[in-house]
Coordinates of C-alpha atoms in Angstrom, one line a residue:
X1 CA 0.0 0.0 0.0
X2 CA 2.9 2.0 0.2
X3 CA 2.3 3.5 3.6
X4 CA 6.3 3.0 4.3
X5 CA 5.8 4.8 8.0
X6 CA 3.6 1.9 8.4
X7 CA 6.1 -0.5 7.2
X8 CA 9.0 1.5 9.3
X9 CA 6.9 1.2 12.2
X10 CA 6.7 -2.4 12.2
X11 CA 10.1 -3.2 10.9
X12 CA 11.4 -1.7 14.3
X13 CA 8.6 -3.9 16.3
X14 CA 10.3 -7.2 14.6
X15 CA 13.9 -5.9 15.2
X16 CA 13.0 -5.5 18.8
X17 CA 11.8 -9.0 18.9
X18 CA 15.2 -10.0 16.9
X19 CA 17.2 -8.4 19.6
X20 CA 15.5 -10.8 22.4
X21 CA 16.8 -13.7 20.1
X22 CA 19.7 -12.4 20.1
X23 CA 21.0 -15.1 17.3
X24 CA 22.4 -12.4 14.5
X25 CA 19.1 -12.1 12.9
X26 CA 18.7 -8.7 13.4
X27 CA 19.8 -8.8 10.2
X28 CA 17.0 -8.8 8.0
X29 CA 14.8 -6.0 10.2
X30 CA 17.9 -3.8 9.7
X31 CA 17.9 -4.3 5.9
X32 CA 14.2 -4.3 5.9
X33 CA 14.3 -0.6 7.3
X34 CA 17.7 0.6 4.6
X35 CA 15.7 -0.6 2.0
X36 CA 12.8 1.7 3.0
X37 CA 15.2 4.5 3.3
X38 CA 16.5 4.1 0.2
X39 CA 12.8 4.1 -1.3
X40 CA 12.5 7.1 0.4
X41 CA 15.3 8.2 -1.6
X42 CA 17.1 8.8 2.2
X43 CA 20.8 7.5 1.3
X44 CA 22.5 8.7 4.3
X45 CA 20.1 6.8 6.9
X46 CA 19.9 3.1 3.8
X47 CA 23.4 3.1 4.5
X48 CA 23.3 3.8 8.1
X49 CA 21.1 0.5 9.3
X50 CA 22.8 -1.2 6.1
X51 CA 26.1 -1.1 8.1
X52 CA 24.1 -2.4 11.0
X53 CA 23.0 -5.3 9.4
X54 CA 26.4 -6.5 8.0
X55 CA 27.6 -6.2 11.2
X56 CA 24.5 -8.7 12.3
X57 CA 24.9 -10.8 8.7
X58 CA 29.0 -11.3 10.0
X59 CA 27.9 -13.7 12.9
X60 CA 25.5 -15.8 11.0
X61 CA 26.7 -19.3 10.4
X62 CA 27.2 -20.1 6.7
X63 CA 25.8 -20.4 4.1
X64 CA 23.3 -18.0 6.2
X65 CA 26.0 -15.7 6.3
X66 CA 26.9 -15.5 2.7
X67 CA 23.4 -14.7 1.7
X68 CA 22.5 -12.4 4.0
X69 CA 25.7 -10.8 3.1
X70 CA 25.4 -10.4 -0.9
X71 CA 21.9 -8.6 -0.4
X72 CA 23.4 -6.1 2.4
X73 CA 26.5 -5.4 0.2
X74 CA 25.1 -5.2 -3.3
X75 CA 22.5 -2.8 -1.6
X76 CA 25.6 -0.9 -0.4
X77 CA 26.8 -0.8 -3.5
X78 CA 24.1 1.0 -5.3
X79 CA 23.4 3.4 -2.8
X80 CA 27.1 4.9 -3.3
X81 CA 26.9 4.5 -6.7
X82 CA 23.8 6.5 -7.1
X83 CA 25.5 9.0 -4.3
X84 CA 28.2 8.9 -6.8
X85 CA 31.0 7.2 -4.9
X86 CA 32.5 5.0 -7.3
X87 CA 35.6 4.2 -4.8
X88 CA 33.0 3.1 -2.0
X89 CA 30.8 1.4 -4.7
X90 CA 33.7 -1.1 -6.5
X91 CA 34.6 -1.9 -2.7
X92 CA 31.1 -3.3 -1.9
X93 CA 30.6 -4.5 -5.4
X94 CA 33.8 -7.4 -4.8
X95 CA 32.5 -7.8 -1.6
X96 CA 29.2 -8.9 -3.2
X97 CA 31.3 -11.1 -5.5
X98 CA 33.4 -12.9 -2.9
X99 CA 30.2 -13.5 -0.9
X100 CA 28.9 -15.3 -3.9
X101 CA 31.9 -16.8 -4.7
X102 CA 31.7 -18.6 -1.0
X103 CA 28.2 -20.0 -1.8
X104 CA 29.7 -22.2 -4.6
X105 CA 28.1 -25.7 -4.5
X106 CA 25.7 -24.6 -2.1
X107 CA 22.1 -26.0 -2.5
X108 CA 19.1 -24.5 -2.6
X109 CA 16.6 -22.0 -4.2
X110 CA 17.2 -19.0 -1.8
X111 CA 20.8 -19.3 -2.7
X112 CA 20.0 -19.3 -5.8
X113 CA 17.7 -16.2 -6.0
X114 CA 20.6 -14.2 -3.7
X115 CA 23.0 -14.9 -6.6
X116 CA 20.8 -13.3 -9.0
X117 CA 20.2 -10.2 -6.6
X118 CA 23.7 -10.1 -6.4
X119 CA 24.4 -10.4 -10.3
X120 CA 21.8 -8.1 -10.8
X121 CA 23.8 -5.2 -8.8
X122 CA 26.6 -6.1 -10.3
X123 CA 25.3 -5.3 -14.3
X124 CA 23.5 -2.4 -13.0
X125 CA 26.6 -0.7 -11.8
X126 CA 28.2 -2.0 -14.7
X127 CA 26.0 -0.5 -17.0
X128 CA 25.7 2.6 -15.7
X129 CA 29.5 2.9 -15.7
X130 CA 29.3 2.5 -19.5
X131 CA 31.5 -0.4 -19.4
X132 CA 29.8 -2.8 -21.9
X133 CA 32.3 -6.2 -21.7
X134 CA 31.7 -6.6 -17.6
X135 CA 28.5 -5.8 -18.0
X136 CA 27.6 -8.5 -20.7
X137 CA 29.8 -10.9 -18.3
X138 CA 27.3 -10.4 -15.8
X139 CA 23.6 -10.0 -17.2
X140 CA 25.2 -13.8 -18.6
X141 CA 25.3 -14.8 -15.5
X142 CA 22.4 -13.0 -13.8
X143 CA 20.4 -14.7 -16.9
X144 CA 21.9 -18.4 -15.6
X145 CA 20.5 -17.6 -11.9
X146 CA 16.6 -16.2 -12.5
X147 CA 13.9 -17.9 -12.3
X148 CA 10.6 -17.4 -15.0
X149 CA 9.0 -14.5 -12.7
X150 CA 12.7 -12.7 -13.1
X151 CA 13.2 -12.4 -16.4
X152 CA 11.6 -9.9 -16.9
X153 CA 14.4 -7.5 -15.2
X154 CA 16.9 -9.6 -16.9
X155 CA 15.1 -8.5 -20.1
X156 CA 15.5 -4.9 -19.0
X157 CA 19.1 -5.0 -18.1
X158 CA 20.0 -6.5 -22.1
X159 CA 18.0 -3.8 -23.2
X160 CA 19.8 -1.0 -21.5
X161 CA 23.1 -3.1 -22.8
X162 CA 21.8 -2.5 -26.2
X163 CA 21.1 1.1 -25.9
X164 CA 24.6 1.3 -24.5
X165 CA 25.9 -0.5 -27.4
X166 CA 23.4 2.2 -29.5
X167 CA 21.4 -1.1 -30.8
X168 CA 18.1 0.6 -29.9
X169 CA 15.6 -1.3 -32.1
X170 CA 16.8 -4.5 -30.8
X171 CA 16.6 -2.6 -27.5
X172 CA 13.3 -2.0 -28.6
X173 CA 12.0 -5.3 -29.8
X174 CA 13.2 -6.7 -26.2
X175 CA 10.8 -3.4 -24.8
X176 CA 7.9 -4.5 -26.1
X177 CA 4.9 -6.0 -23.7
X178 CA 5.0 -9.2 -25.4
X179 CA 8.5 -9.4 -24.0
X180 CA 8.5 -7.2 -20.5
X181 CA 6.1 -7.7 -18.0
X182 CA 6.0 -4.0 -17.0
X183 CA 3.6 -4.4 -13.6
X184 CA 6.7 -6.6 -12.3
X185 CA 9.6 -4.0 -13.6
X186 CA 7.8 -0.9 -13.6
X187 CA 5.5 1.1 -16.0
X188 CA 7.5 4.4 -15.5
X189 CA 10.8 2.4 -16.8
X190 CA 9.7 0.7 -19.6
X191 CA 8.1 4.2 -20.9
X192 CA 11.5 6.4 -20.2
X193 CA 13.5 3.0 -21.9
X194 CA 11.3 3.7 -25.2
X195 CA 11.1 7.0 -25.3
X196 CA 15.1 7.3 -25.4
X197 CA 15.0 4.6 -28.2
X198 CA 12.7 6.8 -30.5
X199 CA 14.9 9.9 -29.6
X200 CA 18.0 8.3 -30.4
X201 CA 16.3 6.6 -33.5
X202 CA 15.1 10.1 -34.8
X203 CA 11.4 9.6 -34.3
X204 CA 10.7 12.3 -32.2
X205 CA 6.5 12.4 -32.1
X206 CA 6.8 8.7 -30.7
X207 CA 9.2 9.9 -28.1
X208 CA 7.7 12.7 -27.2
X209 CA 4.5 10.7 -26.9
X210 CA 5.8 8.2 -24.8
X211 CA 7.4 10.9 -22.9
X212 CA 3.8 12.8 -22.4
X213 CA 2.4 9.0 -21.2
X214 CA 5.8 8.8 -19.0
X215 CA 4.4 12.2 -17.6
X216 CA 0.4 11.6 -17.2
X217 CA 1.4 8.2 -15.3
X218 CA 3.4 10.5 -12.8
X219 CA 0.2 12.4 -12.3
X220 CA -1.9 9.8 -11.9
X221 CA 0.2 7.6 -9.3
X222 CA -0.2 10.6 -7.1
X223 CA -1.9 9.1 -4.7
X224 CA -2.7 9.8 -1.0
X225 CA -0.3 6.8 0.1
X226 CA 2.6 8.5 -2.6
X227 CA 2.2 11.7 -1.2
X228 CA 3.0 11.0 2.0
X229 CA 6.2 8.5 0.7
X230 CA 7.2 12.4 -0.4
X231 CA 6.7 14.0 2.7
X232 CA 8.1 11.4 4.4
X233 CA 11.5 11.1 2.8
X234 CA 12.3 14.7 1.8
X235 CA 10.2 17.3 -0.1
X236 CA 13.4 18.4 -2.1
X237 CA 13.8 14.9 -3.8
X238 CA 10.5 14.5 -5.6
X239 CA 10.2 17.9 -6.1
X240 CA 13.6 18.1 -8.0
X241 CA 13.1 14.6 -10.1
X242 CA 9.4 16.2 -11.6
X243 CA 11.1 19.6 -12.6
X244 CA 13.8 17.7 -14.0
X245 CA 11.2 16.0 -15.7
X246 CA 9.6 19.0 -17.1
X247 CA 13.2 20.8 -17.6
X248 CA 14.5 18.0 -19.9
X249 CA 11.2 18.1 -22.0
X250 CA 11.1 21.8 -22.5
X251 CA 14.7 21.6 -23.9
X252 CA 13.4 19.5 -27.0
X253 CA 11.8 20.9 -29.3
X254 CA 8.6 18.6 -29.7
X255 CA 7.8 20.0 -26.3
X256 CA 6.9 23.5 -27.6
X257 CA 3.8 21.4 -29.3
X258 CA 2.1 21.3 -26.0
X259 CA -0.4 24.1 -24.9
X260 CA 0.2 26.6 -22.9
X261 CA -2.8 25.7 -21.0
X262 CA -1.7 22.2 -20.6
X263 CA 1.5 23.9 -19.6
X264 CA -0.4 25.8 -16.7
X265 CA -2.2 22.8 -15.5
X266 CA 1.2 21.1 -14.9
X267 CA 2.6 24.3 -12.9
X268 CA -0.6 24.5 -11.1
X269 CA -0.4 20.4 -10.1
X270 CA 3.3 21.2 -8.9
X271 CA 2.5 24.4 -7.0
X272 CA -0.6 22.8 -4.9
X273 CA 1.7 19.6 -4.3
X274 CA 5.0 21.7 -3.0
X275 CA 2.4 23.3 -0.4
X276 CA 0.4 20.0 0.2
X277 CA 3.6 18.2 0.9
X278 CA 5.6 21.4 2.5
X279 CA 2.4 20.7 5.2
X280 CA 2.7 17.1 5.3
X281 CA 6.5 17.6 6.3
X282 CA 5.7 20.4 8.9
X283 CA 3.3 17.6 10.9
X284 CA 5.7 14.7 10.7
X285 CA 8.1 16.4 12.0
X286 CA 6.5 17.8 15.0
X287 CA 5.1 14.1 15.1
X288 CA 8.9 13.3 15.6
X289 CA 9.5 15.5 18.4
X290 CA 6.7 14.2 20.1
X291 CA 7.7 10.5 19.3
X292 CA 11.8 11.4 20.9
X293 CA 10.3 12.9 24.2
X294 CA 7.8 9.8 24.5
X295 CA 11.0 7.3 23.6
X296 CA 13.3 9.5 26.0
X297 CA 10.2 9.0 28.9
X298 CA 10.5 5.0 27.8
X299 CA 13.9 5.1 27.6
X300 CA 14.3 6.2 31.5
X301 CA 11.5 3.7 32.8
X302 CA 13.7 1.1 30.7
X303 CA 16.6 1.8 32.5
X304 CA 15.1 2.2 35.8
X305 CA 13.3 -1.8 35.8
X306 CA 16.7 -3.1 34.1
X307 CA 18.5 -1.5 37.4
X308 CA 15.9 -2.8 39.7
X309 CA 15.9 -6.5 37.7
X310 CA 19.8 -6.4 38.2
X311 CA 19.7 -5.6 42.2
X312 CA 17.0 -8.5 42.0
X313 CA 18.9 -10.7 40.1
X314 CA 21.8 -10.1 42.9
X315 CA 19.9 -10.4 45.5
X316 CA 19.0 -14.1 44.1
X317 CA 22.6 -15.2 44.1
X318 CA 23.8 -13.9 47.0
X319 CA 20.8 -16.4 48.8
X320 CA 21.8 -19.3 46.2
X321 CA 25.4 -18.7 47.5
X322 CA 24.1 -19.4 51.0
X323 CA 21.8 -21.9 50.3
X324 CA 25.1 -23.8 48.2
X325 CA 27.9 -22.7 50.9
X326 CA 27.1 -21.4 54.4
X327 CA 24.2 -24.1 55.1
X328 CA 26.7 -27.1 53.7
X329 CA 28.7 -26.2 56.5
X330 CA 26.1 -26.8 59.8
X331 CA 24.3 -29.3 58.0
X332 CA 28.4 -31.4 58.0
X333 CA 28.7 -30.4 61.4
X334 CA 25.2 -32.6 62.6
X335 CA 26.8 -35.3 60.4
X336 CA 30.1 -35.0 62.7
X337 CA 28.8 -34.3 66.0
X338 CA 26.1 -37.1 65.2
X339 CA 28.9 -39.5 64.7
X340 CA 30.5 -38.5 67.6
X341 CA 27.8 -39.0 69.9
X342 CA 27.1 -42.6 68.2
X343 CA 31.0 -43.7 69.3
X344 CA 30.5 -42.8 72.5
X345 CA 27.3 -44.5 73.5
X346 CA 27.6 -48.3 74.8
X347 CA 26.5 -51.2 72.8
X348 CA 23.2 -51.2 74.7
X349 CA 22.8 -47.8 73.5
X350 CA 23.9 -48.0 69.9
X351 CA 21.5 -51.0 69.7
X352 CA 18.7 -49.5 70.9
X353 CA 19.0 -46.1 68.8
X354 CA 20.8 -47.7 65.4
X355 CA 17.4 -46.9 63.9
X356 CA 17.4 -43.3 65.1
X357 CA 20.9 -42.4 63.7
X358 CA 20.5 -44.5 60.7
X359 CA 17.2 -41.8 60.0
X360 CA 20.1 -38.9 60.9
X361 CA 22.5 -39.5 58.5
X362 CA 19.5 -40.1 55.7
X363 CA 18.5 -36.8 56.1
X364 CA 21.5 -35.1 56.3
X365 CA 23.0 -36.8 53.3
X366 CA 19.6 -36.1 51.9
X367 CA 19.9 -32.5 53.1
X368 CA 23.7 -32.2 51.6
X369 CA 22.8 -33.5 47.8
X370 CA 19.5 -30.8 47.8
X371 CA 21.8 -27.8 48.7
X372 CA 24.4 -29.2 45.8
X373 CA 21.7 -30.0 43.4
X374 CA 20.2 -25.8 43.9
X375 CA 23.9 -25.1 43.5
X376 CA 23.8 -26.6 40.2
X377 CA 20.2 -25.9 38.8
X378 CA 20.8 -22.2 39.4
X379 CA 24.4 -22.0 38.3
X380 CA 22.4 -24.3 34.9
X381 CA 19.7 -21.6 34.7
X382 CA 22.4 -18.7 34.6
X383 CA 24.5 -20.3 31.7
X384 CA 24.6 -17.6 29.3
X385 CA 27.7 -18.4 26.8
X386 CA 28.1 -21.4 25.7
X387 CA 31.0 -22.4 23.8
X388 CA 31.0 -24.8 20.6
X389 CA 33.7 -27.1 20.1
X390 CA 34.7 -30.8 18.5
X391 CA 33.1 -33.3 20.9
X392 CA 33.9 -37.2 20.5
X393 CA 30.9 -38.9 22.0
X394 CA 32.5 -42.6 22.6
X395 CA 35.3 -40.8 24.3
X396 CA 32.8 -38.5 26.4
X397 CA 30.6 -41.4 27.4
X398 CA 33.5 -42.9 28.4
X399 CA 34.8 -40.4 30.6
X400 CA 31.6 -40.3 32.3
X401 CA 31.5 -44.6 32.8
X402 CA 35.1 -43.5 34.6
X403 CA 33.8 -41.5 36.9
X404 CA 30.8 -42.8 38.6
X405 CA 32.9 -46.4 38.5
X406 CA 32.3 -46.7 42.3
X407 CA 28.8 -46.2 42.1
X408 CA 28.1 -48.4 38.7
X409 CA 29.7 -50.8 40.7
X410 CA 28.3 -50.3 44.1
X411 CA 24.9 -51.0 41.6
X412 CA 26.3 -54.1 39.8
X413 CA 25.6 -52.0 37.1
X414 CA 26.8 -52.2 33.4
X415 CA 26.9 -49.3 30.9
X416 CA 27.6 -50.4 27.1
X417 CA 27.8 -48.3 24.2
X418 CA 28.3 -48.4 20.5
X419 CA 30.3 -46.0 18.5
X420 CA 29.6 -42.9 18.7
X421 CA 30.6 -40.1 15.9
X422 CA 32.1 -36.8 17.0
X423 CA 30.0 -33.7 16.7
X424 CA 29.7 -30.0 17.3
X425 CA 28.6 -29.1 20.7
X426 CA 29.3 -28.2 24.4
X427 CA 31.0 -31.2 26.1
X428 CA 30.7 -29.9 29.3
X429 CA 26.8 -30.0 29.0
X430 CA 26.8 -33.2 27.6
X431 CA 29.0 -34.8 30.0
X432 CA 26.8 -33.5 32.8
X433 CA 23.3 -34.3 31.0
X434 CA 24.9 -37.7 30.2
X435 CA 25.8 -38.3 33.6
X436 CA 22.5 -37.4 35.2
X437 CA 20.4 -39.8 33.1
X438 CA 23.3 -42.7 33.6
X439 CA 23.0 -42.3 37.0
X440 CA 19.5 -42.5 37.2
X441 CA 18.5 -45.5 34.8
X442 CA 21.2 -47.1 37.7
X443 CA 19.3 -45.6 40.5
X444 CA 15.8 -46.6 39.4
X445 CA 16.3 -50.0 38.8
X446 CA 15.5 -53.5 40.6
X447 CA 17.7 -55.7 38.0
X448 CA 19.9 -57.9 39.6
X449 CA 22.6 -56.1 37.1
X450 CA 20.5 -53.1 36.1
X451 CA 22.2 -52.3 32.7
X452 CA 22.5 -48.8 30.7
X453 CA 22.5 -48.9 26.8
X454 CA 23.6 -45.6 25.0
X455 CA 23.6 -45.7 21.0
X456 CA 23.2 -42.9 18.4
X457 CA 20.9 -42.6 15.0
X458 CA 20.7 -39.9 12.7
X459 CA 17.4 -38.5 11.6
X460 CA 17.0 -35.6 8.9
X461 CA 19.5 -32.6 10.2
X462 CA 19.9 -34.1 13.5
X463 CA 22.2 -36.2 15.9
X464 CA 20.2 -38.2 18.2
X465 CA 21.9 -39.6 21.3
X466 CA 20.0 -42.7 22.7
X467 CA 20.2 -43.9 26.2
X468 CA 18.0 -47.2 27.0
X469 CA 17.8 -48.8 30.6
X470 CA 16.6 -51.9 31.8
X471 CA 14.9 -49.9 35.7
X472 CA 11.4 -49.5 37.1
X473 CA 9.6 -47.6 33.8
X474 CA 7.8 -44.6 34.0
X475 CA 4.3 -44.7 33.0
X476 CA 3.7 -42.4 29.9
X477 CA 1.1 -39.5 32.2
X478 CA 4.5 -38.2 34.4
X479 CA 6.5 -38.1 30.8
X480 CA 6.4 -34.3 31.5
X481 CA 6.6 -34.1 35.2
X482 CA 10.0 -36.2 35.7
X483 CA 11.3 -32.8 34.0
X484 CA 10.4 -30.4 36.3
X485 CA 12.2 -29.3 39.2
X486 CA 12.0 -30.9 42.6
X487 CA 9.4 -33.8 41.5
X488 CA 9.6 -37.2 42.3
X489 CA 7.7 -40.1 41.6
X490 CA 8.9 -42.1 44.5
X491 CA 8.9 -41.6 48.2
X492 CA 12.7 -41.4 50.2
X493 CA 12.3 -45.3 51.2
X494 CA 11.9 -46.2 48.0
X495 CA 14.5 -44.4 46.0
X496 CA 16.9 -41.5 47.3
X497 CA 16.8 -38.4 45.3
X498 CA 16.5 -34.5 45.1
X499 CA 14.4 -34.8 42.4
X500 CA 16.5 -31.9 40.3
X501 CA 18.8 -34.1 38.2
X502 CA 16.4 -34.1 34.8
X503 CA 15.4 -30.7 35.5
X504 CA 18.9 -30.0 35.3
X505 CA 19.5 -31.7 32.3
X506 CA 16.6 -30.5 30.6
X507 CA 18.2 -26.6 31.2
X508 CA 21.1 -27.9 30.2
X509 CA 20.3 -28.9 26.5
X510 CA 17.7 -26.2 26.1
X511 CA 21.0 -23.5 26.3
X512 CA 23.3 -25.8 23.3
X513 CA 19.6 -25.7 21.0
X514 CA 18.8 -29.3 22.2
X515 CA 16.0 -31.2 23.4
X516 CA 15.0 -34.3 25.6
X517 CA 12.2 -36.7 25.0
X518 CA 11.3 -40.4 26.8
X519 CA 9.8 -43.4 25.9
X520 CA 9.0 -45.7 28.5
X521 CA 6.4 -48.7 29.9
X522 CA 6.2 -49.9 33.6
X523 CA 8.2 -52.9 34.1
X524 CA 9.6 -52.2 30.7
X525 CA 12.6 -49.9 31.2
X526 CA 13.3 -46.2 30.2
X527 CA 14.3 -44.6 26.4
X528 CA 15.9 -40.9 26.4
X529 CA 16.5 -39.5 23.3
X530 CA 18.9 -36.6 23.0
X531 CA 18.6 -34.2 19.8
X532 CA 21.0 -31.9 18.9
X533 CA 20.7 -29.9 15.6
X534 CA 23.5 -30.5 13.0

């Protein structure tokens, strides 16, 4: 509809949201917004959010990288090449041709259709730099990457080529409807194209017709919705491109054909849209002043919950560090003092209360892994930067079979694995993820040698890590609740636990992009299945 402070509006809503993902697409909002600039014919403030989002594009993976980058720089390029910086152009223009060049053999219709944006920069700059070998190089090759719907401004770049090469009727013959789809290229275009054809070929009433077509389309796509896309960017621009207009016809001498009343009528249309649009611009811009004071107000209020958030936020660790430190130490103390006072009791004694100090030491152990497993769920919640990094899986699993060998044994336990590839992850929160379900296919078990199986399969764009066990089952109605924190299915007698170890896990994974699923049946043993993205 053309309502770009609509579209402005909106593109700043989804870079906001962008920003909470905090994953490098902020991207595509910022070139969203350079590319209404540059509609808006508002170079400076294109290039300004175009530098923005190459800085985003920069820490995308590739190939996401590479084709976020050839948009951003071929934009670049044609914005300092219609400021009239070739230097600053050519720089961007091989940058668009190196990020091309690093999506060879990459698969893909997106890829595809960024090549041919990038192609098409390319010829255009070419072109309009006169220099007729690159640019029939690239049309070649910006032909080789459109699709049907594209030709069209393929067609329009040979033409230009022609007129370059002062072939204007075959420019001509490629101009005509049959050929160009001018609703997808642009009505204005096609006319100007044609017009300079029929000059250059001497017929001057068809030029001049096409030019005074070229003119009463101008008129008529005067709409409310273009009017403000005038007042919005700057007066001066549209202003200057219609008197250029008229400028360039007067000088020809067909012009002097028209009325003077058709003349008048043309001054008169200018006159009432310099004031119309001189008015427009006078209320978006106090609409701007209003819209700083109400973002400076926001602004502070932002500022002021982020400071209370942070004095909340250390508040919270300061307790975690004395529910993890300072109460470890009395709760050891009871242990010790407990165990004192059982030494020195005689055996009449020690028989007679073995059940009460057996209930002791439960509860302090008990008491001990709860303030360790806090320790750990908080300092898992808080993980912000995780690191990437080569991770052998059959050497990792075996790691983690070395050290919980005391307890597999304690179990009678037996862990086997197949071979396991090596992928890209965080083997820290692996290991510990691992670890926890190990431990507890061991724990909840009533096998005489409760066994853990851990395999791998691949499906679509994923690793999946398998870990089977042989214990109690879980039926399928707690499949969510074993997840959460400080749920158990059991009761102390039964099985010891905190009840945090899967909620751990599950925090874990969720900050390398993976996820945890199980399959199980009572009786039957317990499936987790580990996904982590390629």
């Amino acid at each position: 509809n053309r309502d770009y402070e609509k579209a402005l509006e909106y593109y700043f809503l989804s870079l906001e949201a962008a920003k909470k993902l905090n994953d490098g697409t902020e991207a595509y909002p910022l070139g969203n917004i350079s590319e209404v600039y540059s509609i808006l014919e508002n170079y400076n403030e294109a290039i300004k959010y175009l530098r923005h989002s190459i800085s985003f594009s920069q820490t995308l993976e590739t190939p996401e990288k590479e084709y976020s980058l050839i948009y951003d720089n071929s934009y670049m390029a044609s914005y300092f090449r219609i400021l009239e910086m070739p230097d600053s152009s050519h720089l961007y223009l091989q940058n668009t041709l190196d990020n091309i060049k690093a999506l060879e053999g990459v698969e893909g219709q997106k890829y595809a259709d960024a090549k041919f944006v990038g192609y098409y920069s390319v010829s255009d700059i070419y072109i309009e730099e006169e220099n007729i070998e690159l640019s029939k190089e690239y049309i070649s090759k910006t032909r080789d990457h459109a699709q049907a719907f594209y030709m069209s401004s393929v067609f329009m770049l040979e033409a230009r080529l022609k007129m370059l090469e002062k072939n204007y009727t075959s420019a001509l013959t490629i101009l005509s409807s049959e050929t160009v789809d001018e609703e997808y290229v642009g009505q204005d275009d096609v006319l100007k194209l044609r017009a300079q054809c029929y000059e250059a070929l001497g017929q001057y009433k068809k030029a001049l017709k096409l030019k005074e077509e070229f003119i009463e389309h101008q008129k008529n796509s005067f709409t409310e919705s273009q009017a403000k896309f005038v007042s919005f960017a700057n007066v001066k621009y549209e202003s200057l491109q219609k008197n250029e207009i008229i400028q360039n016809l007067e000088k020809e001498n067909e012009i002097r054909n028209l009325t003077i009343l058709n003349q008048r009528y043309l001054v008169l249309f200018f006159s009432l849209l310099v004031m119309f649009i001189g008015f427009l611009s006078y209320y978006l811009w106090k609409r701007n002043i209003n819209k700083q004071k109400l973002n400076t107000q926001l602004q502070a209020q932002v500022d002021k919950r982020t400071l209370d958030l942070s004095k909340a936020n250390q508040e919270l660790r300061i307790m975690n560090f004395v529910a993890s430190h300072d109460l470890k130490e009395p709760i050891r103390t009871i242990g010790s003092y407990t165990g004192l006072i059982h030494k020195k009791l005689n055996p009449e004694q020690k028989q007679e209360l073995q059940s009460h100090f057996a209930i002791i030491s439960k509860t302090v152990e008990h008491t001990h892994n709860l303030l360790e497993n806090i320790s750990h769920f908080s300092n898992s919640y808080e993980l912000k930067d995780v690191r990437f990094s080569s991770v052998d899986l059959s050497l990792l699993v075996d790691d983690i079979v070395s050290s919980i060998d005391t307890y597999i044994t304690n179990r009678r336990g037996v862990v086997n694995r197949e071979e396991l590839p090596t992928v890209n992850s965080n083997p820290q929160v692996l290991f510990s993820a691992i670890k926890n379900i190990v431990e507890n296919g061991l724990k909840f078990n009533q096998n005489e040698t409760p066994t853990i199986n851990i395999k791998y399969d691949e499906v679509k764009e994923n690793h999946c890590i398998i870990i089977e066990d042989n214990g109690i089952g879980i039926d399928e109605e707690y499949f969510d609740l074993i997840f959460e924190s400080f749920k158990k299915l059991h009761t102390k007698t039964e099985f010891q636990g905190t009840g945090l170890g899967l909620s751990i896990s599950k925090l874990l994974l969720e900050k390398i992009d993976a996820s945890i699923r199980v399959e199980s049946e009572i009786g039957n043993g317990t499936k987790f299945v580990i996904t982590l993205p390629k």
